[in-house]
Coordinates of C-alpha atoms in Angstrom, one line a residue:
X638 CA -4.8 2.9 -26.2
X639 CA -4.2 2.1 -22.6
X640 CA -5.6 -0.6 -20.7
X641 CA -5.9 -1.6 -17.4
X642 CA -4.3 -4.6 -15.7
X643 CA -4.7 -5.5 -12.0
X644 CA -4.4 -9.1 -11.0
X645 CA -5.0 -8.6 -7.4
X646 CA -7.9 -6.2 -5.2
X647 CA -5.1 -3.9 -3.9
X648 CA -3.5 -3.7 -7.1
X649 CA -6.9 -2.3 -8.4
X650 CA -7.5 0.0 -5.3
X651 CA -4.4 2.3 -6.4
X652 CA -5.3 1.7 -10.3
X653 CA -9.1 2.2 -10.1
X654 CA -9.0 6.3 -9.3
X655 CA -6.7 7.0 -11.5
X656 CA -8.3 5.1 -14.6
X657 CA -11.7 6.9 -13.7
X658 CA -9.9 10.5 -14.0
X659 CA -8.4 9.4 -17.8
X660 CA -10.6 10.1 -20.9
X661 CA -12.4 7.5 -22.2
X662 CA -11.1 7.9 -25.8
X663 CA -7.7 6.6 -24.0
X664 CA -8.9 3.5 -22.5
X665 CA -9.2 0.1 -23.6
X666 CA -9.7 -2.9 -21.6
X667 CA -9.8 -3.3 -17.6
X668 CA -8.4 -6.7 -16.5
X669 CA -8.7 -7.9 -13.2
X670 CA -7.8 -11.5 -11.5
X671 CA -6.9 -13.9 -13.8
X672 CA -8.9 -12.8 -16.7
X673 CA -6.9 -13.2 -19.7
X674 CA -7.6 -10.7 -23.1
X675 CA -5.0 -10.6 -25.8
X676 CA -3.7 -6.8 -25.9
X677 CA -1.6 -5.7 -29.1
X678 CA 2.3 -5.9 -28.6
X679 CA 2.0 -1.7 -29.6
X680 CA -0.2 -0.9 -26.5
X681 CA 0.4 0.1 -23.2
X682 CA -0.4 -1.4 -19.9
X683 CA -1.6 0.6 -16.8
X684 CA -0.3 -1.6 -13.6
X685 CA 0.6 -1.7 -10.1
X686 CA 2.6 -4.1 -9.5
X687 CA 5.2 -5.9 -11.3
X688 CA 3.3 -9.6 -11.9
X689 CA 1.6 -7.5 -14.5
X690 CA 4.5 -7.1 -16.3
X691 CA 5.5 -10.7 -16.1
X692 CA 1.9 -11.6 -17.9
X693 CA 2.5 -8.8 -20.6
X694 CA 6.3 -8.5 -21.1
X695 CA 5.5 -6.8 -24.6
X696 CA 3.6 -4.6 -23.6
X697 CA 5.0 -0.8 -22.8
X698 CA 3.8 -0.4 -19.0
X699 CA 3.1 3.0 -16.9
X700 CA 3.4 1.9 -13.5
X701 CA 1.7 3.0 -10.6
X702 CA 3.3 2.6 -7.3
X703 CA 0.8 1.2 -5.2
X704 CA 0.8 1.6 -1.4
X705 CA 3.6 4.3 -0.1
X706 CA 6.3 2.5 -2.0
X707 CA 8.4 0.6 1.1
X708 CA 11.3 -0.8 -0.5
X709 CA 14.0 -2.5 0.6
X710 CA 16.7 -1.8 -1.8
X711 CA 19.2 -0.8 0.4
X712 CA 20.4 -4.3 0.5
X713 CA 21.9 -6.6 -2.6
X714 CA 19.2 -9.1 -1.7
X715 CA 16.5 -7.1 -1.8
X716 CA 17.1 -5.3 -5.2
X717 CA 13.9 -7.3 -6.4
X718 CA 12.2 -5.9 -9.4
X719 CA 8.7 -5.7 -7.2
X720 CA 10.2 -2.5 -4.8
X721 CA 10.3 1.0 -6.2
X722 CA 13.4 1.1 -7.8
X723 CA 13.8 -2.1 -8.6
X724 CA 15.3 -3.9 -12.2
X725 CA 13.6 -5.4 -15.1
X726 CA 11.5 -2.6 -16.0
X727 CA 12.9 -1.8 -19.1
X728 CA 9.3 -1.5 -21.0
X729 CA 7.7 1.2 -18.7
X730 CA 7.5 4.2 -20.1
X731 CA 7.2 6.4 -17.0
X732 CA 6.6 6.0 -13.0
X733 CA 3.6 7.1 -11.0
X734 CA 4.9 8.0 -7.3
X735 CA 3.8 9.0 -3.9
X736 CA 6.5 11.1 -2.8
X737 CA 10.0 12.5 -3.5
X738 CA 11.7 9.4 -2.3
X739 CA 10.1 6.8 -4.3
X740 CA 10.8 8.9 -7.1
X741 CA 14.3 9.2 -6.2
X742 CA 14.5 5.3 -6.7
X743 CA 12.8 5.2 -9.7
X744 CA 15.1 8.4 -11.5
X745 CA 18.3 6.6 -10.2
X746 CA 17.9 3.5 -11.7
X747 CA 16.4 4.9 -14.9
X748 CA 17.3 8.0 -15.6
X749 CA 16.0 8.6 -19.0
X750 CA 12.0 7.6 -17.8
X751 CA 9.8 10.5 -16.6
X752 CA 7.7 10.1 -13.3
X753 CA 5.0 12.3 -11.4
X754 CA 5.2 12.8 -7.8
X755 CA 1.4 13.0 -7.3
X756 CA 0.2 11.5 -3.6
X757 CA -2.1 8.5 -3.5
X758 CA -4.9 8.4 -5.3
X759 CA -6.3 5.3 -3.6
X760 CA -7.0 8.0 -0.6
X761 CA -8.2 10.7 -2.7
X762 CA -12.0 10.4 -1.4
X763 CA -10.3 10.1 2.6
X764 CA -8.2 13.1 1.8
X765 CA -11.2 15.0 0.4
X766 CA -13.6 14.1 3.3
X767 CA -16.1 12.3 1.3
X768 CA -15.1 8.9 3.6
X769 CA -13.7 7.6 6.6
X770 CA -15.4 9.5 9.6
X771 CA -14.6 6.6 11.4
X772 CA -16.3 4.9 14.4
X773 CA -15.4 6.1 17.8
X774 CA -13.3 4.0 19.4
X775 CA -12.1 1.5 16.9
X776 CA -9.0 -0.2 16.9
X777 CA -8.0 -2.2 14.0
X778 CA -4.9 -4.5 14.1
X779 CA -3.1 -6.0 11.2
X780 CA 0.1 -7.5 10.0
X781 CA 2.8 -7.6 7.4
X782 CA 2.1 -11.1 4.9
X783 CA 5.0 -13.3 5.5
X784 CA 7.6 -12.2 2.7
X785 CA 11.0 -14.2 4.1
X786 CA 11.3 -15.0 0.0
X787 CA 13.2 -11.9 -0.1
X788 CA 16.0 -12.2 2.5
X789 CA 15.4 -9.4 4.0
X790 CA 14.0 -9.6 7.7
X791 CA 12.4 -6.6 8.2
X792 CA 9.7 -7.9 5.4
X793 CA 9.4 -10.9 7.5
X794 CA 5.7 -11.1 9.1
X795 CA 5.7 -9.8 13.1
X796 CA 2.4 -11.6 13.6
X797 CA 4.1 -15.4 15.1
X798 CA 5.8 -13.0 18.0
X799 CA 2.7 -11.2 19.4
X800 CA 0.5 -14.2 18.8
X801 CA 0.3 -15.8 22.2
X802 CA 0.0 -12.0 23.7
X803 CA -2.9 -10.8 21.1
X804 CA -5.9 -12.6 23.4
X805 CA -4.8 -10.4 26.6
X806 CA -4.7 -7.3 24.8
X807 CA -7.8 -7.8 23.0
X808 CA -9.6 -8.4 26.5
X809 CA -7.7 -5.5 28.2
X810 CA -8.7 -3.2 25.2
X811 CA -12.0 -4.6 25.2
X812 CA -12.6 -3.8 29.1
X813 CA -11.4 0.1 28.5
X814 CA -14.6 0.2 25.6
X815 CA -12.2 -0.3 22.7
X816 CA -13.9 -2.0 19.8
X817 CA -11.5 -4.7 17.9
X818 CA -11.7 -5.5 13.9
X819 CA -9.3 -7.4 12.5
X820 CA -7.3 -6.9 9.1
X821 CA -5.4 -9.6 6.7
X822 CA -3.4 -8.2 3.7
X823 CA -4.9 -10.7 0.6
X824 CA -1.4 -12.6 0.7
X825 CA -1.8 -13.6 4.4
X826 CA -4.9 -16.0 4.4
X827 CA -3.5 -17.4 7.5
X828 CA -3.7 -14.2 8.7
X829 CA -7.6 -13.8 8.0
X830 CA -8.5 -17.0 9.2
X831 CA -7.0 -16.6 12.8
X832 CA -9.4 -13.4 12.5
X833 CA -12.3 -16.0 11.9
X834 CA -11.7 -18.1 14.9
X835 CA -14.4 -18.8 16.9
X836 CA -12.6 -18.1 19.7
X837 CA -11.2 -15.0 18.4
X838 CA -14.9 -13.9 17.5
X839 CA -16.2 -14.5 20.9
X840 CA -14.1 -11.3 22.6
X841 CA -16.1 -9.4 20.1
X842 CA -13.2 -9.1 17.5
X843 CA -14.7 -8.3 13.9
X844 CA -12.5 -9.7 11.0
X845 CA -12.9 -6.5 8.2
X846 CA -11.4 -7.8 4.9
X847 CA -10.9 -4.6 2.6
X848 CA -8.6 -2.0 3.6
X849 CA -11.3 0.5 2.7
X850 CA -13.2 -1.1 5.4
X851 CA -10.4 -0.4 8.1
X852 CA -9.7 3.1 6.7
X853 CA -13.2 3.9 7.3
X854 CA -14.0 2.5 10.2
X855 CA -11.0 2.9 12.7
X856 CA -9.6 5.7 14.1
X857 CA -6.3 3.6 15.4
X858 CA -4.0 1.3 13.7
X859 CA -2.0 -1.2 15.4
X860 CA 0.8 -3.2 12.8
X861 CA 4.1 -4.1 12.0
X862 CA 4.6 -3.0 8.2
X863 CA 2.5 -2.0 5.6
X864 CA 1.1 1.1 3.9
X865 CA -1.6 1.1 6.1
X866 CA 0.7 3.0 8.5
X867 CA 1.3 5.2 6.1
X868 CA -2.2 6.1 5.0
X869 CA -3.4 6.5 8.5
X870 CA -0.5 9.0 9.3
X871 CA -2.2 10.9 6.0
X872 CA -5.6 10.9 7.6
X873 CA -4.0 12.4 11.0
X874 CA -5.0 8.6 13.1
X875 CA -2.6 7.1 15.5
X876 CA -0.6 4.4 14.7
X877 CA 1.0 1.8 17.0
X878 CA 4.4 0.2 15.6
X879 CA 4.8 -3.2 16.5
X880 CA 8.8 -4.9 16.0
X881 CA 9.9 -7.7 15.4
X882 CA 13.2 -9.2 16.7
X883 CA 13.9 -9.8 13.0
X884 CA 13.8 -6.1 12.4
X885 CA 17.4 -4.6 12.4
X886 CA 18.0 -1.2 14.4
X887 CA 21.2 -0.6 12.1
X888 CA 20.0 -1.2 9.2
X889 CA 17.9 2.1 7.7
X890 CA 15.4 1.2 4.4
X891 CA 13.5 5.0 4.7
X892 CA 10.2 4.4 5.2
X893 CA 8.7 2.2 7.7
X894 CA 12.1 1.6 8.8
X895 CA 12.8 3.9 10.2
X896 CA 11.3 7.1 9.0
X897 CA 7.5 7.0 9.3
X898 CA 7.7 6.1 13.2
X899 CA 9.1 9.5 13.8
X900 CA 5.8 11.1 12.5
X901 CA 4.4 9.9 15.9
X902 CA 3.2 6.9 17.6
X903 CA 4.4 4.1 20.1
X904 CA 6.3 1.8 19.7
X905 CA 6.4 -1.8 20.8
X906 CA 9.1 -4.0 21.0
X907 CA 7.8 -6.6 23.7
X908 CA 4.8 -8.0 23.0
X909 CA 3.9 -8.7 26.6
X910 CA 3.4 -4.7 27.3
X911 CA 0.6 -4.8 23.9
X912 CA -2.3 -5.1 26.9
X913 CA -1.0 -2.5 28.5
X914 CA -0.8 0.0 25.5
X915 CA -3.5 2.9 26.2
X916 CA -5.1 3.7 23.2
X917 CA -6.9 6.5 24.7
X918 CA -3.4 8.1 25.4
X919 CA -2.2 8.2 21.9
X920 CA -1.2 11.9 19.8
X921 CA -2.4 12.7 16.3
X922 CA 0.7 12.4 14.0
X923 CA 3.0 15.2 13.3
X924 CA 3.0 14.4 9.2
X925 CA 2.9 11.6 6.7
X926 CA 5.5 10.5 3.9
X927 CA 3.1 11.5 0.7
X928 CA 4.1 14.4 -1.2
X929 CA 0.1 15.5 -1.0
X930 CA -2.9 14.8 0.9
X931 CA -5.5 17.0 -0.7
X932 CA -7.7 14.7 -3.1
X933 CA -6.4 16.0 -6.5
X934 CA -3.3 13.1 -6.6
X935 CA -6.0 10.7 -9.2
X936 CA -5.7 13.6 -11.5
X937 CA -2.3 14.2 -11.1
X938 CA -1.4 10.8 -12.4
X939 CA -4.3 10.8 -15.1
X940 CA -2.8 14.1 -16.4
X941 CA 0.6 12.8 -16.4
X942 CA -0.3 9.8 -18.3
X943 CA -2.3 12.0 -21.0
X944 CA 1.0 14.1 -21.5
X945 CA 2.8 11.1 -21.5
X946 CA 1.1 9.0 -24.1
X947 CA 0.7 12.6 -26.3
X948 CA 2.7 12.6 -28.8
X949 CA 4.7 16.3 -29.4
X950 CA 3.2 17.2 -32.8
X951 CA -0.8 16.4 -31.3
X952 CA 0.3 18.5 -28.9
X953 CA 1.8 21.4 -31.4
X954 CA -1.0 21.2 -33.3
X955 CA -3.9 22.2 -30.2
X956 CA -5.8 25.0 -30.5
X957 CA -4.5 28.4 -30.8
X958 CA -6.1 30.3 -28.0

C-alpha cells in the first residue's frame, strides 16, 4: 500500500498527477498539511520533499522530485538532504526525476536505487494543451524565498536588491499596456504581503497566489530562482533572469545557474535598467531542461512506481498472452 504525503501545496502539485494515474488497489491514505494518520512501519510513502521523510522515518519512501530539481550540491555546504542528490535517504526505494541530470545526482549517491526520468507531471495538463492559454500581455514577477540557512548565496532571495526599483518598472510596464500580477513562493509570506500593499495594488498590480494561477495566466515571467523558470521555458514563454550580487559567476550549480539562462532570455544584473526592460521585445526560448514535455510524464512515474512496488514472482505469474 502506498500513501500519499504532502505537507505543503507545492509539494502536492507535483504529487497530485501522479497519484491520480496509480490504481486504486495501490493506494492508501492522502495526507496533506499537518494532518497526522498512523501509517504501518511496512508501507511506503509517496513524497516530494524531504520533511516528509523526517515525519515518517520508518516508512520506505518513493520520492518525487518536485520542481526541476535545482540543487546546489556542488558545494560541501550545500550537500543538504533537501537537493536532488542529497544524504539521508537511505529508506527510499527509488527516485522520480525530471531530467537526466537530476537523475545523475540521485544514481551517484545511490547507486543501488532505481529512478525514472519521466518530465513533470505537475505540467502535464500545460504540456497537453488542456490549460494555460494565457492572457495577452501578462507579466508576472516573482522571487526566490529567502533560503541563506544553507550557506549558499545563490539560494539567497534577490527580491531586497530590486525592491526600491520594482515601483518604476511596474509604472513603466504599466504605460506600454503590460498587465502586472504578482507571485510569492508559500515560504516567502513577506513576499506576498508586499504584493498586498495598498500601494502596490493601486498601479494595478494583482497579487496571484498559486503557481497554477501564474502558469495560466501569464505569458512572461520575470524572477531570480525557481522552477518557475523552468516550467515556463517548457511552455515556450519568456523569461527574464534577474541577479543578485550574491550570485557567483564562477561558481557553476547546472541549472538555474547557469544552464537554463542559455535557453533564452535577458538578463538583469542592475536593477535600475528593470523599467527599461521591453517585454514586447523578448524571443520564445530555444528549449527547456525536462527530459519531456508531452503530457504522458504523470504516467511515467505511476508506471514506474507499479513496477517498482511489484514484486518479481506477481509479475512471473501474469497472464500468458
Amino acid at each position: 500500500m502506498i500513501h500519499l504525503v504532502a505537507s505543503h501545496p507545492h509539494y502536492r502539485d507535483h504529487l497530485q498527477p501522479i497519484w491520480d494515474s496509480l490504481p486504486a488497489s495501490e493506494k492508501g491514505y492522502e495526507i496533506f498539511g499537518e494532518e497526522r494518520k498512523v501509517i504501518p512501519n511496512h508501507e511506503i510513502i509517496l513524497v516530494a520533499g524531504y520533511s516528509e521523510i523526517n515525519r515518517f522515518p520508518r516508512n520506505r519512501v518513493i520520492y518525487v522530485e518536485h520542481g526541476a530539481g535545482q540543487s546546489y550540491v556542488g558545494l560541501t555546504a550545500a550537500v543538504k538532504p533537501y537537493y536532488s542528490g542529497g544524504p539521508q535517504h537511505r529508506n527510499t526505494l527509488g527516485f522520480i526525476c525530471p531530467n537526466e541530470e537530476v537523475e545523475a545526482r540521485w544514481r551517484t549517491a545511490y547507486p543501488s536505487k532505481p529512478s525514472a526520468v519521466v518530465g513533470c507531471p505537475r505540467l502535464d495538463p500545460w504540456h497537453r494543451g488542456d490549460r494555460g492559454h494565457c492572457e495577452p500581455r501578462t507579466v508576472a514577477i516573482t522571487f526566490h524565498w529567502d533560503a541563506q540557512f544553507t550557506g549558499v548565496p545563490e539560494t539567497a532571495s534577490a527580491f531586497p536588491h530590486y525592491l526600491p526599483y520594482l515601483r518604476e518598472a511596474i509604472v513603466a510596464w504599466n504605460q506600454k499596456g503590460w498587465h502586472v500580477i504578482g507571485h510569492a513562493h508559500p515560504r516567502y509570506p513577506a513576499l506576498a504581503a508586499f504584493w498586498k500593499l495598498p500601494e502596490i495594488r493601486d498601479l494595478g498590480v494583482e497579487f496571484v497566489e498559486s503557481s497554477d494561477g501564474v502558469l495560466d495566466r501569464a505569458t512572461v515571467l520575470v524572477a531570480d530562482n525557481t522552477s518557475l523558470q523552468a516550467e515556463f521555458l517548457s511552455l515556450g514563454r519568456p523569461v527574464v533572469w534577474l541577479n543578485s550580487p550574491a550570485y557567483r559567476k564562477e561558481v557553476s550549480h547546472g541549472g538555474r545557474f547557469w544552464k537554463w539562462p542559455q535557453y533564452g532570455g535577458p538578463t538583469i544584473d542592475n536593477p535600475a535598467s528593470l523599467a527599461e526592460l521591453d517585454l514586447d521585445g523578448l524571443q520564445v526560448p530555444t528549449g527547456h531542461p525536462y527530459a519531456y514535455a508531452d503530457g504522458l510524464a504523470s504516467q511515467r512515474a505511476a508506471d514506474f512506481i507499479v513496477e517498482l512496488v511489484t514484486p518479481p514472482h506477481q509479475i512471473l505469474s501474469g497472464p500468458v498472452v
